[in-house]
Short mmCIF file of C-alpha atoms in Angstrom, two decimals:
data_model
loop_
_atom_site.label_atom_id
_atom_site.label_comp_id
_atom_site.label_asym_id
_atom_site.label_seq_id
_atom_site.Cartn_x
_atom_site.Cartn_y
_atom_site.Cartn_z
CA MET A 438 4.20 20.92 4.87
CA LYS A 439 3.15 21.21 1.29
CA LYS A 440 -0.50 21.86 0.63
CA ASP A 441 -2.17 20.93 -2.64
CA VAL A 442 -5.66 21.07 -3.97
CA CYS A 443 -7.66 17.93 -3.13
CA ILE A 444 -8.87 15.77 -6.00
CA PRO A 445 -12.01 13.78 -5.12
CA THR A 446 -11.42 10.08 -4.65
CA LEU A 447 -14.48 8.97 -6.61
CA PHE A 448 -13.41 11.03 -9.64
CA LEU A 449 -9.98 9.38 -9.57
CA ALA A 450 -11.54 5.94 -9.35
CA LEU A 451 -13.82 6.72 -12.30
CA CYS A 452 -10.87 7.94 -14.36
CA LEU A 453 -8.93 4.79 -13.58
CA CYS A 454 -11.80 2.57 -14.63
CA LEU A 455 -12.18 4.45 -17.91
CA CYS A 456 -8.47 4.29 -18.79
CA MET A 457 -8.01 0.53 -18.25
CA VAL A 458 -9.04 -2.05 -20.86
CA MET A 459 -8.36 -5.76 -20.46
CA ALA A 460 -8.10 -8.24 -23.34
CA VAL A 461 -9.36 -11.84 -23.27
CA PRO A 462 -7.11 -13.63 -20.75
CA THR A 463 -5.06 -16.80 -21.15
CA PHE A 464 -3.79 -19.01 -18.31
CA ALA A 465 -0.48 -20.39 -16.99
CA ALA A 466 0.94 -21.66 -13.67
CA ASP A 467 2.87 -19.77 -10.98
CA GLU A 468 6.54 -20.89 -10.91
CA VAL A 469 6.62 -20.86 -7.10
CA THR A 470 3.19 -22.05 -5.92
CA ASN A 471 1.94 -23.74 -9.10
CA GLU A 472 -1.31 -21.79 -8.68
CA PRO A 473 -3.12 -20.80 -11.88
CA LEU A 474 -2.11 -17.46 -13.38
CA GLU A 475 -4.22 -15.33 -15.68
CA ASN A 476 -2.22 -13.71 -18.48
CA THR A 477 -3.88 -10.44 -19.38
CA THR A 478 -3.04 -7.46 -21.57
CA VAL A 479 -3.75 -4.27 -19.64
CA GLU A 480 -3.93 -0.87 -21.32
CA VAL A 481 -3.43 2.28 -19.25
CA ASN A 482 -3.32 5.79 -20.72
CA GLY A 483 -2.31 4.51 -24.15
CA TYR A 484 0.36 2.07 -22.90
CA SER A 485 -0.04 -1.71 -23.12
CA PHE A 486 1.43 -4.27 -20.69
CA ASP A 487 1.31 -8.07 -20.48
CA ILE A 488 0.40 -8.83 -16.85
CA GLN A 489 0.17 -12.11 -14.92
CA GLU A 490 -2.49 -12.15 -12.21
CA LYS A 491 -3.64 -14.52 -9.49
CA VAL A 492 -6.13 -14.16 -6.64
CA ASP A 493 -5.50 -16.33 -3.58
CA GLU A 494 -7.98 -17.90 -1.19
CA ASN A 495 -7.94 -14.78 1.01
CA PHE A 496 -8.80 -12.48 -1.95
CA THR A 497 -5.27 -11.01 -2.18
CA ILE A 498 -4.62 -9.92 -5.77
CA VAL A 499 -1.04 -10.48 -7.00
CA ARG A 500 0.03 -9.01 -10.35
CA THR A 501 3.44 -9.51 -12.01
CA TYR A 502 5.14 -7.90 -14.99
CA VAL A 503 8.17 -9.53 -16.65
CA ASN A 504 10.05 -6.78 -18.47
CA PRO A 505 10.95 -7.75 -22.06
CA ASP A 506 13.33 -4.76 -22.32
CA ALA A 507 15.46 -5.80 -19.32
CA GLN A 508 17.31 -8.54 -21.20
CA LEU A 509 17.98 -6.08 -24.01
CA MET A 510 19.38 -3.53 -21.53
CA ILE A 511 16.83 -0.94 -22.71
CA ILE A 512 16.32 1.77 -20.08
CA ASN A 513 12.94 3.49 -19.84
CA ASP A 514 13.12 7.09 -18.60
CA ASP A 515 9.47 7.89 -19.39
CA VAL A 516 7.89 8.55 -16.00
CA ASP A 517 4.35 8.60 -17.43
CA LYS A 518 4.84 5.13 -18.93
CA ALA A 519 6.39 3.90 -15.69
CA LYS A 520 3.37 5.19 -13.71
CA ALA A 521 1.05 3.49 -16.19
CA LEU A 522 2.85 0.18 -15.52
CA LEU A 523 2.38 0.50 -11.76
CA ILE A 524 -1.32 1.28 -12.26
CA ALA A 525 -1.55 -1.81 -14.49
CA LEU A 526 -0.01 -3.79 -11.62
CA GLY A 527 -2.82 -2.59 -9.34
CA MET A 528 -1.46 0.53 -7.61
CA ASP A 529 -4.00 3.30 -7.16
CA GLU A 530 -3.10 6.72 -8.53
CA GLU A 531 -3.32 8.57 -5.22
CA GLY A 532 -0.90 6.16 -3.57
CA LEU A 533 1.44 6.47 -6.52
CA GLU A 534 1.68 10.23 -5.93
CA LEU A 535 3.70 9.41 -2.79
CA TRP A 536 6.44 7.63 -4.76
CA THR A 537 9.50 9.45 -6.06
CA ASP A 538 10.15 9.40 -9.80
CA GLU A 539 13.34 7.45 -9.06
CA SER A 540 11.37 4.66 -7.35
CA ILE A 541 8.73 4.61 -10.09
CA LEU A 542 11.42 4.22 -12.76
CA ALA A 543 13.21 1.57 -10.67
CA PHE A 544 10.09 -0.59 -10.78
CA ALA A 545 9.56 0.06 -14.47
CA ASN A 546 13.16 -0.87 -15.36
CA SER A 547 13.30 -3.98 -13.16
CA GLU A 548 13.57 -7.44 -14.68
CA LYS A 549 10.37 -8.44 -12.86
CA ALA A 550 7.94 -6.35 -10.80
CA THR A 551 5.16 -7.69 -8.57
CA ILE A 552 2.49 -5.87 -6.54
CA SER A 553 0.02 -7.52 -4.17
CA LEU A 554 -3.20 -5.88 -2.94
CA ALA A 555 -5.17 -6.91 0.15
CA CYS A 556 -8.44 -5.13 1.11
CA TYR A 557 -9.62 -5.11 4.73
CA LYS A 558 -12.77 -4.15 6.61
CA LEU A 559 -12.59 -3.26 10.31
CA ASN A 560 -15.80 -3.30 12.34
CA GLU A 561 -14.95 -1.02 15.25
CA GLU A 562 -17.93 -1.95 17.38
CA ASP A 563 -16.45 -5.37 18.13
CA ASP A 564 -12.91 -4.96 16.64
CA THR A 565 -13.45 -7.72 14.11
CA LEU A 566 -11.18 -7.59 11.10
CA ILE A 567 -11.80 -9.40 7.82
CA GLN A 568 -10.15 -9.44 4.42
CA ILE A 569 -12.66 -8.94 1.61
CA PRO A 570 -12.59 -9.00 -2.21
CA LYS A 571 -11.60 -5.73 -3.86
CA GLU A 572 -14.93 -5.41 -5.67
CA VAL A 573 -16.80 -5.79 -2.35
CA SER A 574 -14.60 -3.17 -0.69
CA ASP A 575 -15.03 -0.73 -3.58
CA ARG A 576 -18.80 -1.20 -3.56
CA GLU A 577 -19.22 -0.77 0.20
CA VAL A 578 -16.89 2.24 0.34
CA ALA A 579 -18.73 3.90 -2.54
CA ALA A 580 -22.02 3.40 -0.68
CA VAL A 581 -20.64 4.94 2.52
CA LEU A 582 -19.16 7.92 0.68
CA ALA A 583 -22.41 8.46 -1.23
CA ILE A 584 -24.41 8.55 2.01
CA GLN A 585 -21.93 10.96 3.56
CA GLU A 586 -22.19 13.21 0.52
CA GLN A 587 -25.98 13.03 0.55
CA LEU A 588 -26.08 13.99 4.23
CA ASN A 589 -23.47 16.69 3.61
CA ASN A 590 -21.66 15.09 6.52
CA ASP A 591 -18.48 17.18 6.33
CA ILE A 592 -17.30 16.71 9.91
CA THR A 593 -18.47 13.33 11.28
CA PRO A 594 -16.62 10.52 9.44
CA TYR A 595 -19.00 7.69 10.35
CA VAL A 596 -22.30 6.53 8.90
CA GLY A 597 -24.87 4.12 10.31
CA ASN A 598 -26.17 3.36 13.80
CA THR A 599 -25.60 -0.40 13.96
CA GLU A 600 -22.16 -0.78 12.36
CA ILE A 601 -19.11 1.45 12.27
CA SER A 602 -16.63 0.14 9.71
CA ALA A 603 -13.35 1.41 8.37
CA TYR A 604 -11.82 0.23 5.10
CA ILE A 605 -8.12 0.02 4.24
CA ASP A 606 -6.18 -1.26 1.23
CA VAL A 607 -2.60 -2.51 1.68
CA TYR A 608 -0.21 -2.83 -1.27
CA HIS A 609 3.18 -4.53 -1.25
CA GLY A 610 5.70 -4.45 -4.09
CA ALA A 611 8.91 -6.30 -4.97
CA ALA A 612 10.97 -5.44 -8.03
CA TYR A 613 14.11 -7.35 -9.05
CA GLN A 614 16.66 -4.85 -10.35
CA GLY A 615 19.18 -7.48 -11.39
CA ASN A 616 22.60 -8.25 -9.88
CA THR A 617 20.91 -9.70 -6.73
CA MET A 618 19.23 -6.34 -5.84
CA TYR A 619 15.54 -5.67 -5.08
CA THR A 620 13.34 -2.68 -4.37
CA PHE A 621 10.60 -3.33 -1.77
CA SER A 622 7.65 -1.03 -1.04
CA THR A 623 4.45 -0.89 1.01
CA ASN A 624 1.47 1.43 0.54
CA ALA A 625 -1.66 1.72 2.66
CA HIS A 626 -4.84 3.71 2.02
CA TRP A 627 -7.59 4.34 4.56
CA LYS A 628 -10.55 4.69 2.19
CA THR A 629 -12.74 5.51 5.18
CA MET A 630 -11.00 6.60 8.37
CA PRO A 631 -10.89 4.52 11.57
CA ARG A 632 -12.39 5.74 14.83
CA ASP A 633 -9.23 5.12 16.90
CA ARG A 634 -6.43 7.42 15.78
CA GLY A 635 -3.08 7.43 17.49
CA TYR A 636 0.29 5.96 16.61
CA ASP A 637 0.35 3.57 13.64
CA SER A 638 3.19 2.03 11.66
CA ILE A 639 3.95 0.87 8.13
CA SER A 640 6.68 -1.62 7.27
CA CYS A 641 8.42 -3.73 4.62
CA ALA A 642 10.21 -6.95 5.53
CA SER A 643 11.79 -9.68 3.42
CA GLN A 644 13.45 -13.00 4.07
CA SER A 645 16.90 -13.83 2.68
CA THR A 646 17.79 -10.15 2.13
CA ASN A 647 19.87 -7.38 3.64
CA LEU A 648 19.09 -3.67 3.23
CA ASP A 649 20.74 -0.43 2.22
CA SER A 650 19.86 2.08 4.97
CA HIS A 651 20.50 5.00 2.59
CA THR A 652 17.53 3.93 0.42
CA ILE A 653 14.83 4.04 3.13
CA TYR A 654 12.12 6.53 2.20
CA GLY A 655 8.57 7.21 3.31
CA SER A 656 5.81 9.74 2.68
CA TRP A 657 2.15 10.29 3.54
CA SER A 658 -0.88 12.40 2.60
CA TYR A 659 -4.41 13.09 3.76
CA ASN A 660 -7.35 15.33 2.93
CA GLN A 661 -8.27 18.10 5.36
CA THR A 662 -11.67 19.79 5.44
CA THR A 663 -11.87 22.94 7.56
CA VAL A 664 -15.23 24.53 8.36
CA THR A 665 -15.19 28.04 9.84
CA ASP A 666 -18.55 29.70 10.44
CA GLY A 667 -20.04 27.84 7.50
CA ASP A 668 -17.12 28.43 5.12
CA VAL A 669 -15.61 25.16 3.85
CA LYS A 670 -11.98 24.80 2.78
CA LYS A 671 -10.67 21.50 1.37
CA GLU A 672 -6.99 20.73 0.77
CA THR A 673 -4.51 17.84 0.57
CA ILE A 674 -1.63 17.77 3.05
CA ARG A 675 1.57 15.85 2.20
CA GLY A 676 4.76 15.17 4.13
CA THR A 677 7.78 12.91 4.53
CA LYS A 678 8.50 13.28 8.26
CA PHE A 679 7.77 10.28 10.50
CA VAL A 680 7.81 10.14 14.29
CA GLU A 681 10.49 7.44 13.98
CA ASN A 682 12.12 5.33 11.27
CA ARG A 683 13.49 1.99 12.37
CA ILE A 684 15.60 -0.80 10.89
CA ILE A 685 14.65 -4.27 12.12
CA PRO A 686 17.32 -6.97 11.56
CA PHE A 687 16.42 -10.66 11.44
CA SER A 688 18.55 -13.78 11.41
CA ASP A 689 17.24 -14.52 7.93
CA GLY A 690 16.36 -11.18 6.42
CA SER A 691 15.68 -7.55 7.23
CA GLY A 692 12.94 -4.97 7.48
CA VAL A 693 12.18 -1.29 7.98
CA ALA A 694 9.28 0.53 9.61
CA GLY A 695 7.99 4.07 9.94
CA ILE A 696 5.89 5.23 12.91
CA PHE A 697 3.45 8.13 12.57
CA LYS A 698 0.27 9.57 14.11
CA LEU A 699 -3.06 9.57 12.35
CA PRO A 700 -4.64 13.04 12.34
CA THR A 701 -7.61 13.40 14.71
CA ASP A 702 -10.79 15.30 13.84
CA MET A 703 -11.51 18.44 15.84
CA SER A 704 -14.74 20.25 16.60
CA GLY A 705 -14.90 23.41 18.72
CA GLY A 706 -17.65 25.63 20.07
CA ASP A 707 -16.24 28.61 18.20
CA GLY A 708 -17.56 27.44 14.82
CA LEU A 709 -14.26 25.81 13.79
CA SER A 710 -14.29 22.13 12.81
CA ILE A 711 -11.63 20.08 11.04
CA LYS A 712 -12.09 16.66 9.46
CA TYR A 713 -9.33 14.42 8.11
CA ASP A 714 -9.85 11.58 5.64
CA ASN A 715 -8.37 9.69 2.69
CA PHE A 716 -5.08 8.89 4.47
CA ASN A 717 -2.31 7.38 2.30
CA VAL A 718 1.16 6.29 3.39
CA HIS A 719 4.16 4.84 1.53
CA TYR A 720 7.41 3.20 2.67
CA GLU A 721 10.28 1.61 0.72
CA TYR A 722 13.88 0.42 0.73
CA LYS A 723 16.39 -1.45 -1.44
CA GLY A 724 18.18 -4.65 -0.45
CA GLY A 725 20.15 -7.56 -1.82
CA ILE A 726 20.01 -11.34 -1.57
CA ILE A 727 22.26 -12.55 1.27
CA ASP A 728 23.18 -15.93 -0.23
CA TYR A 729 23.14 -15.04 -3.89
CA THR A 730 24.84 -18.18 -5.24
CA SER A 731 21.83 -20.49 -5.22
CA PRO A 732 18.19 -20.16 -6.35
CA LYS A 733 15.57 -19.76 -3.66
CA ASN A 734 12.00 -18.79 -2.87
CA PHE A 735 11.50 -16.12 -0.20
CA SER A 736 8.62 -14.16 1.28
CA SER A 737 8.29 -10.38 1.29
CA VAL A 738 5.56 -8.80 3.45
CA GLY A 739 4.12 -5.31 3.77
CA THR A 740 2.34 -4.57 7.06
CA TYR A 741 0.19 -1.66 8.23
CA SER A 742 -0.21 -1.85 12.02
CA HIS A 743 -3.09 0.10 13.55
CA ALA A 744 -3.26 0.84 17.29
CA THR A 745 -6.67 0.41 18.91
CA ARG A 746 -5.38 1.51 22.32
CA LYS A 747 -4.21 5.10 22.80
CA LEU A 748 -0.99 5.41 24.79
CA THR A 749 1.18 8.51 25.13
CA ALA A 750 4.61 6.97 24.55
CA VAL A 751 6.10 6.36 21.11
CA PRO A 752 5.31 2.68 20.51
CA SER A 753 7.74 -0.18 20.38
CA LEU A 754 7.62 -2.59 17.45
CA SER A 755 7.30 -6.36 17.34
CA ALA A 756 8.75 -8.59 14.64
CA GLY A 757 7.26 -11.96 13.84
CA LEU A 758 7.92 -14.91 11.56
CA SER A 759 5.13 -17.02 10.11
CA SER A 760 6.14 -20.21 8.33
CA SER A 761 2.84 -20.93 6.60
CA GLY A 762 -0.24 -19.32 5.16
CA PRO A 763 -0.75 -16.63 2.53
CA ASN A 764 1.33 -14.07 4.45
CA ALA A 765 4.21 -16.36 5.40
CA GLY A 766 7.42 -14.52 6.14
CA LEU A 767 8.64 -11.64 8.23
CA SER A 768 6.15 -9.13 9.63
CA ILE A 769 6.73 -5.94 11.63
CA GLY A 770 3.96 -4.26 13.64
CA LEU A 771 3.18 -2.41 16.86
CA ALA A 772 3.88 -4.24 20.12
CA SER A 773 1.03 -6.08 21.85
CA GLU A 774 0.35 -3.41 24.51
CA TRP A 775 -1.09 -1.22 21.76
CA ASN A 776 -3.72 -3.86 20.87
CA PRO A 777 -2.71 -3.58 17.20
CA GLN A 778 -4.73 -4.61 14.19
CA ASN A 779 -2.21 -5.80 11.57
CA TYR A 780 -3.09 -5.58 7.89
CA THR A 781 -0.65 -7.44 5.63
CA SER A 782 -0.04 -7.99 1.94
CA ALA A 783 2.55 -10.57 0.89
CA ILE A 784 4.54 -11.82 -2.10
CA ILE A 785 6.43 -15.07 -2.55
CA GLU A 786 9.41 -14.23 -4.75
CA ARG A 787 11.62 -16.55 -6.82
CA TYR A 788 15.32 -15.62 -7.02
CA ILE A 789 17.57 -17.04 -9.74
CA PRO A 790 21.32 -16.28 -9.57
CA PRO A 791 22.68 -14.19 -12.45
CA THR A 792 24.34 -16.23 -15.17
CA LYS A 793 28.09 -15.73 -15.51
#
């Protein structure tokens, strides 16, 4: 595994806030749902992008970029500009470090790119799960991290006697590359780590599409703090190996999933303690529209499935289809015997056949 120097999360968040400037918005309507869209100019690191944004009733943020260069067949090979676009669409910089340059440029050169963000709070005392607004999640996480820093709590990842909560953000992306082809991606970020840590999974699934198995790719990272007789060492661990990678076929679509184990904190009587936090994971694939002759709306869903029951076997996966609601579409998660908590982020995509 590759080891890199850890960059503090709060510093990254501060940098992101400083580099983004939004102009006065205008409004339009979504072509699929007819929901109001906010047209906003977003500036990131000196680059400017015209972004459409909507926030649904469950606080999911959906941002879309329609590429003016795509119709002109202009290819962008500037990775820094491509990263700036994904940040403008709502991706966080740490999660973006898990993408390959090829995938980043694929999104930037697509005809249309969309990223959805859903923020969740898990109360582990009673296993209640709620989706919350991004600004609420950011505020509560900042408060928890500040208390941990104040207490110099380097080993125990939990704060508070009456409530133990974990916070996770789930991102899902769909980028139309033209000629009926899409790139789909899912990212998840545990901003504070959960108490139960065993096998989890991350997946992408889309209706009306097939997939190219050669394009499946995943990666992950986490921060590790090692304390040995009072000496503290902090580092970031990254990798691309999953316990299993699976292709899940559907009658009307396809999906992929990666299974992995969350790292578990350790504390020994010999003065050695290890704490893991700031876990990020990314998964992606490319696929094409099955019936590409007619226009259609279809759902694409990213799911992070978290096991609350620890079993020793590698888990099986369960695929589901929801026909309504904000996360309508295909969803892949851990099977029921693992008592999974499923965190989803969804996009409703509009496909138009290429003109001849």
